[in-house]
PDB file of C-alpha atoms in Angstrom:
ATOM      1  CA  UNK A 872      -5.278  17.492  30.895  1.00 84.00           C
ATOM      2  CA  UNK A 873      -2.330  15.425  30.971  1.00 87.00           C
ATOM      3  CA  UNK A 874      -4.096  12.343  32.095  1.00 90.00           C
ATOM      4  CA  UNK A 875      -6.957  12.777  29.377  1.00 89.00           C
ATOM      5  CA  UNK A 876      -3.711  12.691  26.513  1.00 89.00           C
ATOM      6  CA  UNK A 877      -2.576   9.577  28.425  1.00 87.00           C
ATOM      7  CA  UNK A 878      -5.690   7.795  28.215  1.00 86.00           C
ATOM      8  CA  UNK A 879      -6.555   8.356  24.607  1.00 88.00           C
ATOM      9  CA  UNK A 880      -2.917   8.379  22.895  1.00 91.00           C
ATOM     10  CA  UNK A 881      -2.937   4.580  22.597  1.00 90.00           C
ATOM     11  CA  UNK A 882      -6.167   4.957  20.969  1.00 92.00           C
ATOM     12  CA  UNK A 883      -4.850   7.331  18.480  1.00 93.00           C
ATOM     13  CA  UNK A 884      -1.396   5.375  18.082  1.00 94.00           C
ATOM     14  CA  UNK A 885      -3.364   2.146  17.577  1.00 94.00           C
ATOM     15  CA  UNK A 886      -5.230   3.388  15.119  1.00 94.00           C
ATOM     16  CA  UNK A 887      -2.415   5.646  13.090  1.00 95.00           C
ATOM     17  CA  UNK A 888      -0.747   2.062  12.791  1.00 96.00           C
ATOM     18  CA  UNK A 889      -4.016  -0.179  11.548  1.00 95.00           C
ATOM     19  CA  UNK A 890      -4.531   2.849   9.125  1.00 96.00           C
ATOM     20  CA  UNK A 891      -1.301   3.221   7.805  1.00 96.00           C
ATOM     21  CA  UNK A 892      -1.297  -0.538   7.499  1.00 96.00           C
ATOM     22  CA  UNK A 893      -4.295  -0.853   5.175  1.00 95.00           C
ATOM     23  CA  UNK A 894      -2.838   2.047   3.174  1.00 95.00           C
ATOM     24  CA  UNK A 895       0.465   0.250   2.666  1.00 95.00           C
ATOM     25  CA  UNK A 896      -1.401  -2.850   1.917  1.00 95.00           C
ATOM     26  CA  UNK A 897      -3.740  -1.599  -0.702  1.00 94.00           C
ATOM     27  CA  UNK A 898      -1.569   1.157  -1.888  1.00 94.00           C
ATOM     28  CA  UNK A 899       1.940  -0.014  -2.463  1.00 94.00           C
ATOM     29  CA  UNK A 900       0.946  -3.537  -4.003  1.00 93.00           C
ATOM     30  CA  UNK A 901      -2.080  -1.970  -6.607  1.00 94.00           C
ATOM     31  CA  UNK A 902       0.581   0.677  -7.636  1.00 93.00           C
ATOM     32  CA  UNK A 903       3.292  -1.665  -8.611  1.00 92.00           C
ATOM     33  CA  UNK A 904       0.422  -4.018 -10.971  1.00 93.00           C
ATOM     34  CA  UNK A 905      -0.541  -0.939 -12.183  1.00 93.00           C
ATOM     35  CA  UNK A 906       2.720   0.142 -13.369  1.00 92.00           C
ATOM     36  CA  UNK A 907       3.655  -3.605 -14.713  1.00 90.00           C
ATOM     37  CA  UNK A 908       0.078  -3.811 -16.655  1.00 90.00           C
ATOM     38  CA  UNK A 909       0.512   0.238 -17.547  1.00 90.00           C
ATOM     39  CA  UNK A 910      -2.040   1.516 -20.297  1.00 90.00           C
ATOM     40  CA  UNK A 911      -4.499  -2.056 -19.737  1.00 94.00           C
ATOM     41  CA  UNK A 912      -7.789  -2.451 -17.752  1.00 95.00           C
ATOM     42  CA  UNK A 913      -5.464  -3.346 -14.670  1.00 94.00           C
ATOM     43  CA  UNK A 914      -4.247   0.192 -14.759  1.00 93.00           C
ATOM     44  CA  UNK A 915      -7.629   1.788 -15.255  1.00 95.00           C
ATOM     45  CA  UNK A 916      -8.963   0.294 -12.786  1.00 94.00           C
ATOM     46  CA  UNK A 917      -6.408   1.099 -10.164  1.00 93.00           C
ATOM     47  CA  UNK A 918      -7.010   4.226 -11.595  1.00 93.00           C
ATOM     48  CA  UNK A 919     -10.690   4.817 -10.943  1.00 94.00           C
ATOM     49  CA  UNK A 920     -10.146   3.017  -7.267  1.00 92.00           C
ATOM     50  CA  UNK A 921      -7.591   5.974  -6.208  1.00 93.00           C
ATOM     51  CA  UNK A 922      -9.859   8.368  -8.027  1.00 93.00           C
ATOM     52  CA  UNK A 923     -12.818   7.120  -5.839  1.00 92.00           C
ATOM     53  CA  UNK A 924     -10.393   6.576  -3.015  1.00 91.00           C
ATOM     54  CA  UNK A 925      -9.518  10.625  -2.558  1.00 92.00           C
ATOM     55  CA  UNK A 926     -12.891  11.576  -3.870  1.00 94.00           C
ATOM     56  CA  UNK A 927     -15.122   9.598  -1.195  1.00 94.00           C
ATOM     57  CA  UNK A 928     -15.681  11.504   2.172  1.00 94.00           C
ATOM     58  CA  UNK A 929     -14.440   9.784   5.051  1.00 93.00           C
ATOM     59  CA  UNK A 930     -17.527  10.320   6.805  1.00 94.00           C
ATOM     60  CA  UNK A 931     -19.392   8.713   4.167  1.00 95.00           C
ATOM     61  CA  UNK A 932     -17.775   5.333   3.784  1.00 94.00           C
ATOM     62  CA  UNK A 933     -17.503   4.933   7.436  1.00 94.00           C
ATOM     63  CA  UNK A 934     -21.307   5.184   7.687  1.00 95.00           C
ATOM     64  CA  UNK A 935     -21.705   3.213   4.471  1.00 95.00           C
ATOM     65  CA  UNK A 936     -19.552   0.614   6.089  1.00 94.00           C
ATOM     66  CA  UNK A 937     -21.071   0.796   9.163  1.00 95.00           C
ATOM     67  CA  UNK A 938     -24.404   0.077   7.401  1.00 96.00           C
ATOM     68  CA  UNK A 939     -23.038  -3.165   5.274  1.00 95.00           C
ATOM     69  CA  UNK A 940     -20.617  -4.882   7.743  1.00 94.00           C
ATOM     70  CA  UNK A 941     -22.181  -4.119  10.784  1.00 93.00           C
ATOM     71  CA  UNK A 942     -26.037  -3.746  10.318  1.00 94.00           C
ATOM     72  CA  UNK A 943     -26.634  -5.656   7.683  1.00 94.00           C
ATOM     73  CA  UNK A 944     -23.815  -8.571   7.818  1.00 93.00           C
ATOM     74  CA  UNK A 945     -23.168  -8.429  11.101  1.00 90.00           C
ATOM     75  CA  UNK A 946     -19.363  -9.190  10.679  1.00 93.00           C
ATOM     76  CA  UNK A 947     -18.177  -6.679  13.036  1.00 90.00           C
ATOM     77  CA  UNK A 948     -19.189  -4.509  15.630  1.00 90.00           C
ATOM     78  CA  UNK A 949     -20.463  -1.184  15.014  1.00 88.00           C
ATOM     79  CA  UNK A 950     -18.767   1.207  17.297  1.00 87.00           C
ATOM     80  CA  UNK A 951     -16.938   0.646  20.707  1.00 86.00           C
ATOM     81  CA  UNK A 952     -12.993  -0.036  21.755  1.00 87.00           C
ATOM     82  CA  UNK A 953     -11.585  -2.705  23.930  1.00 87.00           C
ATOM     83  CA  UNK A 954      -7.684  -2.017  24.757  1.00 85.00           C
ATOM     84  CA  UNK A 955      -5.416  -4.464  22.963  1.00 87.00           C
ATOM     85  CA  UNK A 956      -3.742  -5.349  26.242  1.00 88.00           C
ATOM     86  CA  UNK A 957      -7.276  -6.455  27.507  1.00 90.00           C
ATOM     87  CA  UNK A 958      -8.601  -8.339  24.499  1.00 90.00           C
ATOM     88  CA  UNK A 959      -6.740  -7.838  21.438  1.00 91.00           C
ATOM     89  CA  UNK A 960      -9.040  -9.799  19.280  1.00 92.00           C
ATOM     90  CA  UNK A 961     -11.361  -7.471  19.958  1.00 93.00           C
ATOM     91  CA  UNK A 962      -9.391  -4.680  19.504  1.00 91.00           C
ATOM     92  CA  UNK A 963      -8.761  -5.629  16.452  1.00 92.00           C
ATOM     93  CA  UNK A 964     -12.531  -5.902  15.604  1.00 92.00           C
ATOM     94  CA  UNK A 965     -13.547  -2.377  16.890  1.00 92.00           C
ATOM     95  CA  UNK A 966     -10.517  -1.103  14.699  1.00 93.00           C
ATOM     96  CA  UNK A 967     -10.615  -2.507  11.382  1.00 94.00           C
ATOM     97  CA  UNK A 968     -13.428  -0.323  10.550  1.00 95.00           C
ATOM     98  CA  UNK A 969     -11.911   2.792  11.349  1.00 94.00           C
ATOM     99  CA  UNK A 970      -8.922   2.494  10.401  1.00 95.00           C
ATOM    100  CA  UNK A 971      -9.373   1.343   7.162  1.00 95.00           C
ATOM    101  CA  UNK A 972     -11.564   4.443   6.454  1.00 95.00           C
ATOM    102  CA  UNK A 973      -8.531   6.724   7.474  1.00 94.00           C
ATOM    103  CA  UNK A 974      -6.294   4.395   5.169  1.00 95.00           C
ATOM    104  CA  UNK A 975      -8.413   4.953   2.225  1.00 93.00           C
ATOM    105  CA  UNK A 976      -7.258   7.789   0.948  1.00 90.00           C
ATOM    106  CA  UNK A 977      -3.620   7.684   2.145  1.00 93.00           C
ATOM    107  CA  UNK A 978      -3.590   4.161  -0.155  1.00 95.00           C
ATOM    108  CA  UNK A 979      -5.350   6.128  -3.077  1.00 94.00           C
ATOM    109  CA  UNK A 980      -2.245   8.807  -2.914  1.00 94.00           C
ATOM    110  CA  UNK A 981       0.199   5.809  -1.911  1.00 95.00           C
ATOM    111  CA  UNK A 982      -1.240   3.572  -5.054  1.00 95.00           C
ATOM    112  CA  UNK A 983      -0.761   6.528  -7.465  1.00 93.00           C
ATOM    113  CA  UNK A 984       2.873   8.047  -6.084  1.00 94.00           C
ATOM    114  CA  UNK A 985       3.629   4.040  -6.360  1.00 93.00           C
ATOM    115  CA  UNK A 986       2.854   3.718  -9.595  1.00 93.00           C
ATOM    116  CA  UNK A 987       4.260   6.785 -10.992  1.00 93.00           C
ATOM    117  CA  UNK A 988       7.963   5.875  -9.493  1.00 92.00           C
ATOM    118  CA  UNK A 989       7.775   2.414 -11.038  1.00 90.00           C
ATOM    119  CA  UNK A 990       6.500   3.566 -14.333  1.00 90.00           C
ATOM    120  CA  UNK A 991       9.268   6.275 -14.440  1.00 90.00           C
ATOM    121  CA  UNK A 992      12.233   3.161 -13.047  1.00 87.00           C
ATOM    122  CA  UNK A 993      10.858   0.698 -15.618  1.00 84.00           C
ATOM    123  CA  UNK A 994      10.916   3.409 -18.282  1.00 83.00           C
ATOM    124  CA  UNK A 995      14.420   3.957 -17.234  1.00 83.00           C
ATOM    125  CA  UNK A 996      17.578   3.750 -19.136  1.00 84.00           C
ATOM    126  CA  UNK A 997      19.251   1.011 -17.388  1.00 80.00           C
ATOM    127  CA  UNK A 998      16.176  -1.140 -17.746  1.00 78.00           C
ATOM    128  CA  UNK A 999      15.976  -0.695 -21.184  1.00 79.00           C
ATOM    129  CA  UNK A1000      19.323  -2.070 -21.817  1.00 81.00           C
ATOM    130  CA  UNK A1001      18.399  -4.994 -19.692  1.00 77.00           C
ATOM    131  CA  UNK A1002      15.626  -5.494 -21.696  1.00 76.00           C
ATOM    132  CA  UNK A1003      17.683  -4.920 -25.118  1.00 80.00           C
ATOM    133  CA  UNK A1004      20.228  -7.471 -23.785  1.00 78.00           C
ATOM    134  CA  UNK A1005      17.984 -10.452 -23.004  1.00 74.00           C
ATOM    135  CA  UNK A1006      15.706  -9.926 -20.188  1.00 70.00           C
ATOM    136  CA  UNK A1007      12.534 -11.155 -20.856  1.00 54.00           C
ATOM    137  CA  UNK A1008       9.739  -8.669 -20.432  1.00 61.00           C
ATOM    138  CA  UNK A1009       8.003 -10.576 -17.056  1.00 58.00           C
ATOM    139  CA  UNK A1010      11.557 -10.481 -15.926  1.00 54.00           C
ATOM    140  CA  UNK A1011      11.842  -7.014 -15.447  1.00 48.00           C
ATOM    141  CA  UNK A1012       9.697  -6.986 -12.450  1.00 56.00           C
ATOM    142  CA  UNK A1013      10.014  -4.750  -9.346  1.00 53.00           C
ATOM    143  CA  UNK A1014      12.607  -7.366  -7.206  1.00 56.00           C
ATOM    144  CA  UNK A1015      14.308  -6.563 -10.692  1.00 57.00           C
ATOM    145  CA  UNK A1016      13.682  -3.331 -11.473  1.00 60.00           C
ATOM    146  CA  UNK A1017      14.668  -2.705  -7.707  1.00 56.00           C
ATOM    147  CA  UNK A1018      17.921  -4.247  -7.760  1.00 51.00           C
ATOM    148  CA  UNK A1019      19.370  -3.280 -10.694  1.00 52.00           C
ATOM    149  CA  UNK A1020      18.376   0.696  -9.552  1.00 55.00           C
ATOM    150  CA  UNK A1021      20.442  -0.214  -6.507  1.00 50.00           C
ATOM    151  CA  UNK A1022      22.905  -2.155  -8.943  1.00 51.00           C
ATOM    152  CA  UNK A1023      23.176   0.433 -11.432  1.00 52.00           C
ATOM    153  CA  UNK A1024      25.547   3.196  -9.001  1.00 46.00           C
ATOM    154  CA  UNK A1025      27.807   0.520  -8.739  1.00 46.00           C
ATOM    155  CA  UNK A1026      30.684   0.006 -10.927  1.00 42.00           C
ATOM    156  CA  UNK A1027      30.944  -3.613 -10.073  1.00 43.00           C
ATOM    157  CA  UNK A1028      29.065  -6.547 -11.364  1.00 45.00           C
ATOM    158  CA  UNK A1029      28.180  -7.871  -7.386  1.00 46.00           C
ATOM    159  CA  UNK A1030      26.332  -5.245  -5.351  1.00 45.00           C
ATOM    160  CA  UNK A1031      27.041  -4.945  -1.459  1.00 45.00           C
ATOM    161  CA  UNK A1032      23.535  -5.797  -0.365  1.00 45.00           C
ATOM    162  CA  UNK A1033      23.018  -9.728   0.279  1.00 47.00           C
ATOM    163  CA  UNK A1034      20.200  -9.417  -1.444  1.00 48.00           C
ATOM    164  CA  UNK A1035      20.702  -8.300  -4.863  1.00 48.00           C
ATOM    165  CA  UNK A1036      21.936 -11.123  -6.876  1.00 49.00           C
ATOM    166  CA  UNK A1037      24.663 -10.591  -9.541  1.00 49.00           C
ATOM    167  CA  UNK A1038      24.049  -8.462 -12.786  1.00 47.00           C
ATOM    168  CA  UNK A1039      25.673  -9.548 -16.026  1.00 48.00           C
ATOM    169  CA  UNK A1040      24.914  -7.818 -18.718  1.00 43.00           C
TER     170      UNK A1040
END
C-alpha cells in the first residue's frame, strides 16, 4: 500500500503544482485588468470566462481538449506520463493538458476573488485621496494601489519594505 502512495505521489504533486500554476497565471493577472477596466467590455469578459470557467465540467474540457490539441492539431500527446527526472520535456507535454483542466476553475474563483479585493482597495479611502491630490488615474495601478495599502499603516512617509518607494502626499 505504502509503495503504491510512493509511486504515484509525484504524479499527484507534479500535477497540484502545473495546476495551481495555470490558475495563478490566468487568474490573478485577468482579475487585476478586470478591476482596472471595471464596468467595460474588459470586465465582462473576464466575467463570462470565470462564469464559463466554474460552469464547464472538468471532464468535458479535458475531452474537448483532448479532441482539438491532440487529435486534431496534434500539438501534444493525448494521454501518457514520463517522470520529470527521466525526460522533463516530456513531462511537461503529458501534463499541460491535465493540469490546466484542474486549473480552470481554481483561476475562474482566483480571477473573481482577485478582482473583487482590487475593486474594493482601489475604491478605498486612501486611494481616493491619492487620486484627489494628483495621481493620475493610470497611476493608481496595483504596484500602487499595493504599496500605498502597505504604506497607509504607517505613520511615516518611507515604508520599511525596500520596495515601496516614498509616498508624499
Amino acid at each position: 500500500m505504502l509503495e503504491l502512495i510512493g509511486q504515484k505521489l509525484p504524479v499527484t504533486i507534479q500535477l497540484a503544482v502545473m495546476a495551481m500554476f495555470f490558475a495563478m497565471i490566468i487568474g490573478i493577472p485577468i482579475g487585476i485588468l478586470a478591476a482596472v477596466k471595471k464596468n467595460t467590455w474588459i470586465d465582462y469578459t473576464a466575467n463570462i470566462i470565470a462564469l464559463s470557467g466554474l460552469s464547464i465540467p472538468n471532464f468535458w474540457l479535458g475531452i474537448m481538449l483532448i479532441l482539438l490539441v491532440s487529435v486534431q492539431l496534434g500539438w501534444l500527446p493525448a494521454s501518457g506520463y514520463e517522470s520529470i527526472f527521466v525526460d522533463p520535456v516530456r513531462s511537461i507535454e503529458t501534463m499541460i493538458m491535465p493540469a490546466f483542466v484542474l486549473g480552470n476553475a481554481l483561476a475562474a474563483t482566483l480571477m473573481r476573488h482577485t478582482r473583487s479585493a482590487m475593486v474594493a482597495v482601489l475604491s478605498s479611502d486612501y486611494i481616493r485621496t491619492a487620486r484627489a491630490k494628483g495621481f493620475l488615474p493610470g497611476q493608481s495601478s496595483c504596484r500602487t494601489a499595493s504599496a500605498m495599502r502597505f504604506c497607509r499603516s504607517s505613520r511615516y512617509s518611507r515604508c520599511s519594505s525596500a520596495n515601496c518607494s516614498p509616498v508624499r502626499f
